[in-house]
PDB file of C-alpha atoms in Angstrom:
ATOM      1  CA  ALA A   9       0.090   0.143   0.224  1.00 44.00           C
ATOM      2  CA  VAL A  10       1.123   3.564  -0.786  1.00 41.00           C
ATOM      3  CA  ASP A  11       0.684   6.105   1.771  1.00 42.00           C
ATOM      4  CA  THR A  12      -0.753   9.290   0.111  1.00 43.00           C
ATOM      5  CA  ASP A  13      -1.631  11.111   3.337  1.00 43.00           C
ATOM      6  CA  TYR A  14       0.569  14.401   3.081  1.00 40.00           C
ATOM      7  CA  GLY A  15      -1.206  16.261   6.066  1.00 43.00           C
ATOM      8  CA  PRO A  16       0.589  17.008   9.357  1.00 43.00           C
ATOM      9  CA  PRO A  17       2.106  13.912  11.278  1.00 43.00           C
ATOM     10  CA  SER A  18      -0.267  12.056  13.538  1.00 43.00           C
ATOM     11  CA  PRO A  19       0.581  11.976  17.220  1.00 43.00           C
ATOM     12  CA  GLN A  20       1.561   8.278  17.001  1.00 45.00           C
ATOM     13  CA  GLU A  21       4.351   8.724  14.610  1.00 41.00           C
ATOM     14  CA  ASN A  22       7.891   8.937  16.042  1.00 42.00           C
ATOM     15  CA  LEU A  23       9.417  12.459  15.489  1.00 43.00           C
ATOM     16  CA  THR A  24      12.651  12.000  17.207  1.00 44.00           C
ATOM     17  CA  PRO A  25      15.693  13.169  15.595  1.00 45.00           C
ATOM     18  CA  THR A  26      17.692  10.265  13.905  1.00 41.00           C
ATOM     19  CA  PRO A  27      21.551  10.080  14.231  1.00 45.00           C
ATOM     20  CA  TYR A  28      21.723  11.295  10.754  1.00 43.00           C
ATOM     21  CA  SER A  29      20.161  14.687  11.732  1.00 40.00           C
ATOM     22  CA  LEU A  30      21.887  17.765  11.182  1.00 40.00           C
ATOM     23  CA  PRO A  31      23.542  19.469  14.196  1.00 42.00           C
ATOM     24  CA  GLN A  32      22.125  22.438  15.578  1.00 46.00           C
ATOM     25  CA  ALA A  33      23.987  25.671  15.012  1.00 57.00           C
ATOM     26  CA  ARG A  34      25.776  26.724  18.261  1.00 63.00           C
ATOM     27  CA  ALA A  35      24.319  29.700  19.800  1.00 81.00           C
ATOM     28  CA  GLU A  36      26.559  32.893  19.659  1.00 89.00           C
ATOM     29  CA  ARG A  37      28.497  33.343  22.795  1.00 93.00           C
ATOM     30  CA  ILE A  38      28.316  36.864  24.117  1.00 96.00           C
ATOM     31  CA  LEU A  39      30.683  38.123  26.846  1.00 96.00           C
ATOM     32  CA  VAL A  40      29.107  40.627  29.283  1.00 97.00           C
ATOM     33  CA  VAL A  41      31.545  42.950  31.078  1.00 96.00           C
ATOM     34  CA  ASP A  42      30.682  45.392  33.808  1.00 96.00           C
ATOM     35  CA  ASP A  43      31.807  46.111  37.214  1.00 94.00           C
ATOM     36  CA  ASP A  44      28.313  46.674  38.505  1.00 95.00           C
ATOM     37  CA  PRO A  45      26.727  43.145  39.167  1.00 95.00           C
ATOM     38  CA  ASP A  46      23.087  44.487  38.791  1.00 95.00           C
ATOM     39  CA  ILE A  47      23.801  45.746  35.421  1.00 95.00           C
ATOM     40  CA  ARG A  48      25.976  42.548  34.547  1.00 95.00           C
ATOM     41  CA  GLU A  49      22.899  40.032  35.691  1.00 96.00           C
ATOM     42  CA  VAL A  50      20.227  42.183  33.764  1.00 95.00           C
ATOM     43  CA  CYS A  51      22.230  42.200  30.459  1.00 96.00           C
ATOM     44  CA  ALA A  52      22.974  38.358  30.782  1.00 96.00           C
ATOM     45  CA  GLU A  53      19.417  37.454  31.626  1.00 96.00           C
ATOM     46  CA  ALA A  54      18.295  39.488  28.668  1.00 95.00           C
ATOM     47  CA  LEU A  55      20.739  38.037  26.258  1.00 95.00           C
ATOM     48  CA  ARG A  56      19.936  34.401  27.720  1.00 95.00           C
ATOM     49  CA  SER A  57      16.451  34.816  27.117  1.00 94.00           C
ATOM     50  CA  GLY A  58      17.208  35.625  23.585  1.00 93.00           C
ATOM     51  CA  GLY A  59      18.804  32.320  22.943  1.00 93.00           C
ATOM     52  CA  TYR A  60      22.522  33.441  23.519  1.00 94.00           C
ATOM     53  CA  ASP A  61      25.212  31.631  25.329  1.00 94.00           C
ATOM     54  CA  VAL A  62      26.464  34.313  27.986  1.00 96.00           C
ATOM     55  CA  VAL A  63      29.660  34.451  30.029  1.00 96.00           C
ATOM     56  CA  CYS A  64      30.462  37.416  32.211  1.00 96.00           C
ATOM     57  CA  ALA A  65      33.131  39.106  33.834  1.00 95.00           C
ATOM     58  CA  GLU A  66      33.270  41.728  36.578  1.00 94.00           C
ATOM     59  CA  SER A  67      36.384  43.445  35.568  1.00 94.00           C
ATOM     60  CA  GLY A  68      38.368  44.218  32.501  1.00 93.00           C
ATOM     61  CA  ARG A  69      41.067  42.128  33.496  1.00 95.00           C
ATOM     62  CA  GLY A  70      38.685  38.819  33.688  1.00 94.00           C
ATOM     63  CA  ALA A  71      37.483  39.987  30.141  1.00 95.00           C
ATOM     64  CA  GLU A  72      40.999  40.066  28.807  1.00 95.00           C
ATOM     65  CA  VAL A  73      41.585  36.485  30.066  1.00 94.00           C
ATOM     66  CA  LEU A  74      38.287  35.308  28.691  1.00 94.00           C
ATOM     67  CA  LEU A  75      38.790  36.965  25.279  1.00 94.00           C
ATOM     68  CA  ARG A  76      42.401  35.374  24.977  1.00 92.00           C
ATOM     69  CA  THR A  77      41.342  31.948  26.185  1.00 92.00           C
ATOM     70  CA  SER A  78      37.698  31.155  24.644  1.00 90.00           C
ATOM     71  CA  ALA A  79      35.623  31.714  21.380  1.00 90.00           C
ATOM     72  CA  VAL A  80      33.560  34.874  21.775  1.00 93.00           C
ATOM     73  CA  ASP A  81      31.364  36.439  19.165  1.00 92.00           C
ATOM     74  CA  VAL A  82      30.164  39.405  20.801  1.00 95.00           C
ATOM     75  CA  THR A  83      31.466  41.468  23.671  1.00 96.00           C
ATOM     76  CA  VAL A  84      29.096  44.011  25.779  1.00 96.00           C
ATOM     77  CA  THR A  85      31.390  46.058  27.789  1.00 96.00           C
ATOM     78  CA  ASP A  86      31.017  48.909  30.181  1.00 94.00           C
ATOM     79  CA  LEU A  87      33.209  51.917  29.003  1.00 93.00           C
ATOM     80  CA  LYS A  88      34.230  52.980  32.444  1.00 93.00           C
ATOM     81  CA  MET A  89      35.764  50.388  35.103  1.00 93.00           C
ATOM     82  CA  PRO A  90      38.584  50.465  37.222  1.00 91.00           C
ATOM     83  CA  GLU A  91      41.994  49.427  35.875  1.00 91.00           C
ATOM     84  CA  VAL A  92      40.910  48.065  32.540  1.00 93.00           C
ATOM     85  CA  GLY A  93      38.250  50.152  30.760  1.00 92.00           C
ATOM     86  CA  GLY A  94      36.023  49.390  27.749  1.00 92.00           C
ATOM     87  CA  LEU A  95      38.158  50.760  25.168  1.00 93.00           C
ATOM     88  CA  GLU A  96      40.968  48.580  26.240  1.00 94.00           C
ATOM     89  CA  ILE A  97      38.494  45.568  26.141  1.00 95.00           C
ATOM     90  CA  LEU A  98      37.576  46.743  22.603  1.00 95.00           C
ATOM     91  CA  ARG A  99      41.310  46.686  21.444  1.00 94.00           C
ATOM     92  CA  VAL A 100      41.850  43.265  22.995  1.00 95.00           C
ATOM     93  CA  ALA A 101      38.679  41.885  21.348  1.00 95.00           C
ATOM     94  CA  LYS A 102      39.688  43.392  17.957  1.00 93.00           C
ATOM     95  CA  GLU A 103      43.214  41.987  18.209  1.00 93.00           C
ATOM     96  CA  MET A 104      41.788  38.619  19.097  1.00 91.00           C
ATOM     97  CA  ASP A 105      39.106  38.867  16.327  1.00 91.00           C
ATOM     98  CA  PRO A 106      38.823  41.606  13.811  1.00 90.00           C
ATOM     99  CA  ASN A 107      35.232  40.677  12.974  1.00 88.00           C
ATOM    100  CA  MET A 108      33.946  40.510  16.782  1.00 92.00           C
ATOM    101  CA  VAL A 109      31.118  42.437  17.420  1.00 93.00           C
ATOM    102  CA  VAL A 110      31.764  44.965  20.295  1.00 95.00           C
ATOM    103  CA  ILE A 111      28.969  47.020  21.988  1.00 95.00           C
ATOM    104  CA  LEU A 112      29.979  49.782  24.549  1.00 95.00           C
ATOM    105  CA  ILE A 113      27.714  50.560  27.330  1.00 94.00           C
ATOM    106  CA  THR A 114      28.062  53.724  29.594  1.00 90.00           C
ATOM    107  CA  ALA A 115      26.201  55.593  32.221  1.00 88.00           C
ATOM    108  CA  PHE A 116      28.465  58.799  31.150  1.00 84.00           C
ATOM    109  CA  PRO A 117      27.570  59.214  27.292  1.00 83.00           C
ATOM    110  CA  ALA A 118      29.857  61.532  25.589  1.00 82.00           C
ATOM    111  CA  VAL A 119      30.466  62.423  21.940  1.00 84.00           C
ATOM    112  CA  ASP A 120      34.143  62.293  22.254  1.00 83.00           C
ATOM    113  CA  THR A 121      34.132  58.621  23.833  1.00 84.00           C
ATOM    114  CA  ALA A 122      31.386  57.469  21.289  1.00 83.00           C
ATOM    115  CA  VAL A 123      33.576  58.728  18.292  1.00 84.00           C
ATOM    116  CA  GLU A 124      36.610  57.047  19.744  1.00 85.00           C
ATOM    117  CA  GLY A 125      35.114  53.636  20.347  1.00 86.00           C
ATOM    118  CA  MET A 126      33.558  53.636  16.850  1.00 86.00           C
ATOM    119  CA  LYS A 127      36.932  54.603  15.336  1.00 87.00           C
ATOM    120  CA  PHE A 128      38.498  51.559  16.943  1.00 89.00           C
ATOM    121  CA  GLY A 129      35.673  49.224  15.565  1.00 87.00           C
ATOM    122  CA  ALA A 130      32.849  49.230  18.249  1.00 92.00           C
ATOM    123  CA  ALA A 131      29.471  48.329  16.614  1.00 89.00           C
ATOM    124  CA  GLU A 132      27.197  50.416  18.845  1.00 90.00           C
ATOM    125  CA  TYR A 133      27.338  52.688  21.880  1.00 90.00           C
ATOM    126  CA  LEU A 134      24.378  52.359  24.344  1.00 92.00           C
ATOM    127  CA  ALA A 135      23.803  54.688  26.965  1.00 92.00           C
ATOM    128  CA  LYS A 136      22.560  53.590  30.339  1.00 91.00           C
ATOM    129  CA  PRO A 137      19.818  53.146  31.385  1.00 91.00           C
ATOM    130  CA  PHE A 138      18.731  51.212  28.439  1.00 93.00           C
ATOM    131  CA  SER A 139      15.855  48.216  28.381  1.00 94.00           C
ATOM    132  CA  PRO A 140      16.594  44.616  27.988  1.00 93.00           C
ATOM    133  CA  GLN A 141      14.891  44.683  24.575  1.00 95.00           C
ATOM    134  CA  GLN A 142      17.143  47.539  23.258  1.00 95.00           C
ATOM    135  CA  LEU A 143      20.096  45.537  24.140  1.00 95.00           C
ATOM    136  CA  LEU A 144      18.615  42.395  22.483  1.00 94.00           C
ATOM    137  CA  ASP A 145      17.862  44.423  19.300  1.00 94.00           C
ATOM    138  CA  VAL A 146      21.310  46.051  19.221  1.00 94.00           C
ATOM    139  CA  VAL A 147      22.967  42.703  19.523  1.00 94.00           C
ATOM    140  CA  GLN A 148      20.777  40.982  17.020  1.00 91.00           C
ATOM    141  CA  SER A 149      21.364  43.897  14.487  1.00 89.00           C
ATOM    142  CA  SER A 150      24.970  43.756  14.792  1.00 89.00           C
ATOM    143  CA  LEU A 151      25.240  40.077  14.455  1.00 87.00           C
ATOM    144  CA  GLY A 152      23.095  40.462  11.197  1.00 82.00           C
ATOM    145  CA  MET A 153      25.456  43.141   9.921  1.00 84.00           C
ATOM    146  CA  ARG A 154      28.572  40.714  10.768  1.00 77.00           C
ATOM    147  CA  ARG A 155      27.014  37.905   8.905  1.00 80.00           C
ATOM    148  CA  THR A 156      26.338  40.256   5.873  1.00 79.00           C
ATOM    149  CA  ARG A 157      29.974  41.549   5.773  1.00 76.00           C
ATOM    150  CA  GLU A 158      31.111  37.765   6.113  1.00 73.00           C
ATOM    151  CA  SER A 159      28.773  36.748   3.360  1.00 74.00           C
ATOM    152  CA  HIS A 160      29.759  39.365   1.144  1.00 71.00           C
ATOM    153  CA  GLY A 161      33.631  38.522   1.461  1.00 71.00           C
ATOM    154  CA  LEU A 162      32.927  34.973   0.771  1.00 75.00           C
ATOM    155  CA  LEU A 163      30.957  35.747  -2.272  1.00 73.00           C
ATOM    156  CA  CYS A 164      33.477  38.305  -3.607  1.00 75.00           C
ATOM    157  CA  SER A 165      36.258  35.541  -3.109  1.00 74.00           C
ATOM    158  CA  ARG A 166      34.177  33.001  -4.896  1.00 72.00           C
ATOM    159  CA  LEU A 167      33.654  35.240  -7.823  1.00 70.00           C
ATOM    160  CA  ARG A 168      37.327  36.150  -8.192  1.00 69.00           C
ATOM    161  CA  ARG A 169      38.177  32.453  -8.437  1.00 67.00           C
ATOM    162  CA  SER A 170      35.045  31.604 -10.752  1.00 64.00           C
ATOM    163  CA  PHE A 171      36.008  34.392 -13.137  1.00 60.00           C
ATOM    164  CA  SER A 172      39.618  34.224 -13.362  1.00 57.00           C
ATOM    165  CA  LEU A 173      40.841  34.940 -16.805  1.00 57.00           C
ATOM    166  CA  SER A 174      43.987  33.292 -16.708  1.00 57.00           C
ATOM    167  CA  GLY A 175      42.932  29.933 -18.532  1.00 58.00           C
ATOM    168  CA  MET A 176      41.328  31.729 -21.362  1.00 56.00           C
ATOM    169  CA  LEU A 177      42.895  31.733 -24.667  1.00 58.00           C
ATOM    170  CA  GLY A 178      43.843  34.786 -26.833  1.00 63.00           C
ATOM    171  CA  GLN A 179      46.696  37.313 -26.853  1.00 64.00           C
ATOM    172  CA  SER A 180      45.392  39.839 -29.264  1.00 68.00           C
ATOM    173  CA  ARG A 181      45.422  43.384 -28.333  1.00 72.00           C
ATOM    174  CA  LYS A 182      41.653  43.346 -28.371  1.00 74.00           C
ATOM    175  CA  ILE A 183      41.454  40.423 -26.257  1.00 73.00           C
ATOM    176  CA  LEU A 184      43.829  41.868 -23.626  1.00 71.00           C
ATOM    177  CA  THR A 185      42.317  45.194 -23.521  1.00 76.00           C
ATOM    178  CA  LEU A 186      38.806  43.466 -22.853  1.00 78.00           C
ATOM    179  CA  PHE A 187      40.555  41.363 -20.029  1.00 72.00           C
ATOM    180  CA  ASP A 188      41.869  44.699 -18.525  1.00 72.00           C
ATOM    181  CA  ASP A 189      38.392  46.189 -18.862  1.00 77.00           C
ATOM    182  CA  ILE A 190      36.878  43.128 -17.027  1.00 80.00           C
ATOM    183  CA  HIS A 191      39.319  43.343 -14.274  1.00 73.00           C
ATOM    184  CA  ARG A 192      38.734  46.933 -13.720  1.00 77.00           C
ATOM    185  CA  THR A 193      35.099  46.548 -13.545  1.00 79.00           C
ATOM    186  CA  ALA A 194      35.304  43.567 -11.287  1.00 73.00           C
ATOM    187  CA  ALA A 195      37.431  45.751  -8.914  1.00 72.00           C
ATOM    188  CA  VAL A 196      34.742  48.424  -8.554  1.00 72.00           C
ATOM    189  CA  ASP A 197      33.095  47.920  -5.091  1.00 61.00           C
ATOM    190  CA  ALA A 198      29.399  48.586  -5.883  1.00 55.00           C
TER     191      ALA A 198
END
């Protein structure tokens, strides 16, 4: 007999994953750095509720150790902390992974520190107080932009390999001029 019922599975059907199921993508790991335990915990809880794997550091020194010894996708760091501040954490994070998303948070917003943070690669600058939803939105948006940049780089790399002209025949002046035009056009970043 042929089963022609294409409707939803019945409750009796076994829907458990087989050993051949694709693995689930790991949740992005977010490092939260703040010397204020209340802020640190509120941020961590908001991010965990968003499905992220969260690790915390209560100081810049602790954050440096975590950044140098574990894989982190996003760093959310307070700007002003004793000893090692947020801009130093930003520098270490970018040293470890230039594509890491770093979000600076501060209770003392100032244009000069915001500009400095952005100049060194911060994705966002959030002024305290902010809502848990604002933090989640900024993290999601920043990760989306990072994925887009990574995809763009991968596609450009594939295109360069796919359209390599080295294997083409022809050495006439017109063909060489055409190759030059193709290379110039391909180099334009649209």
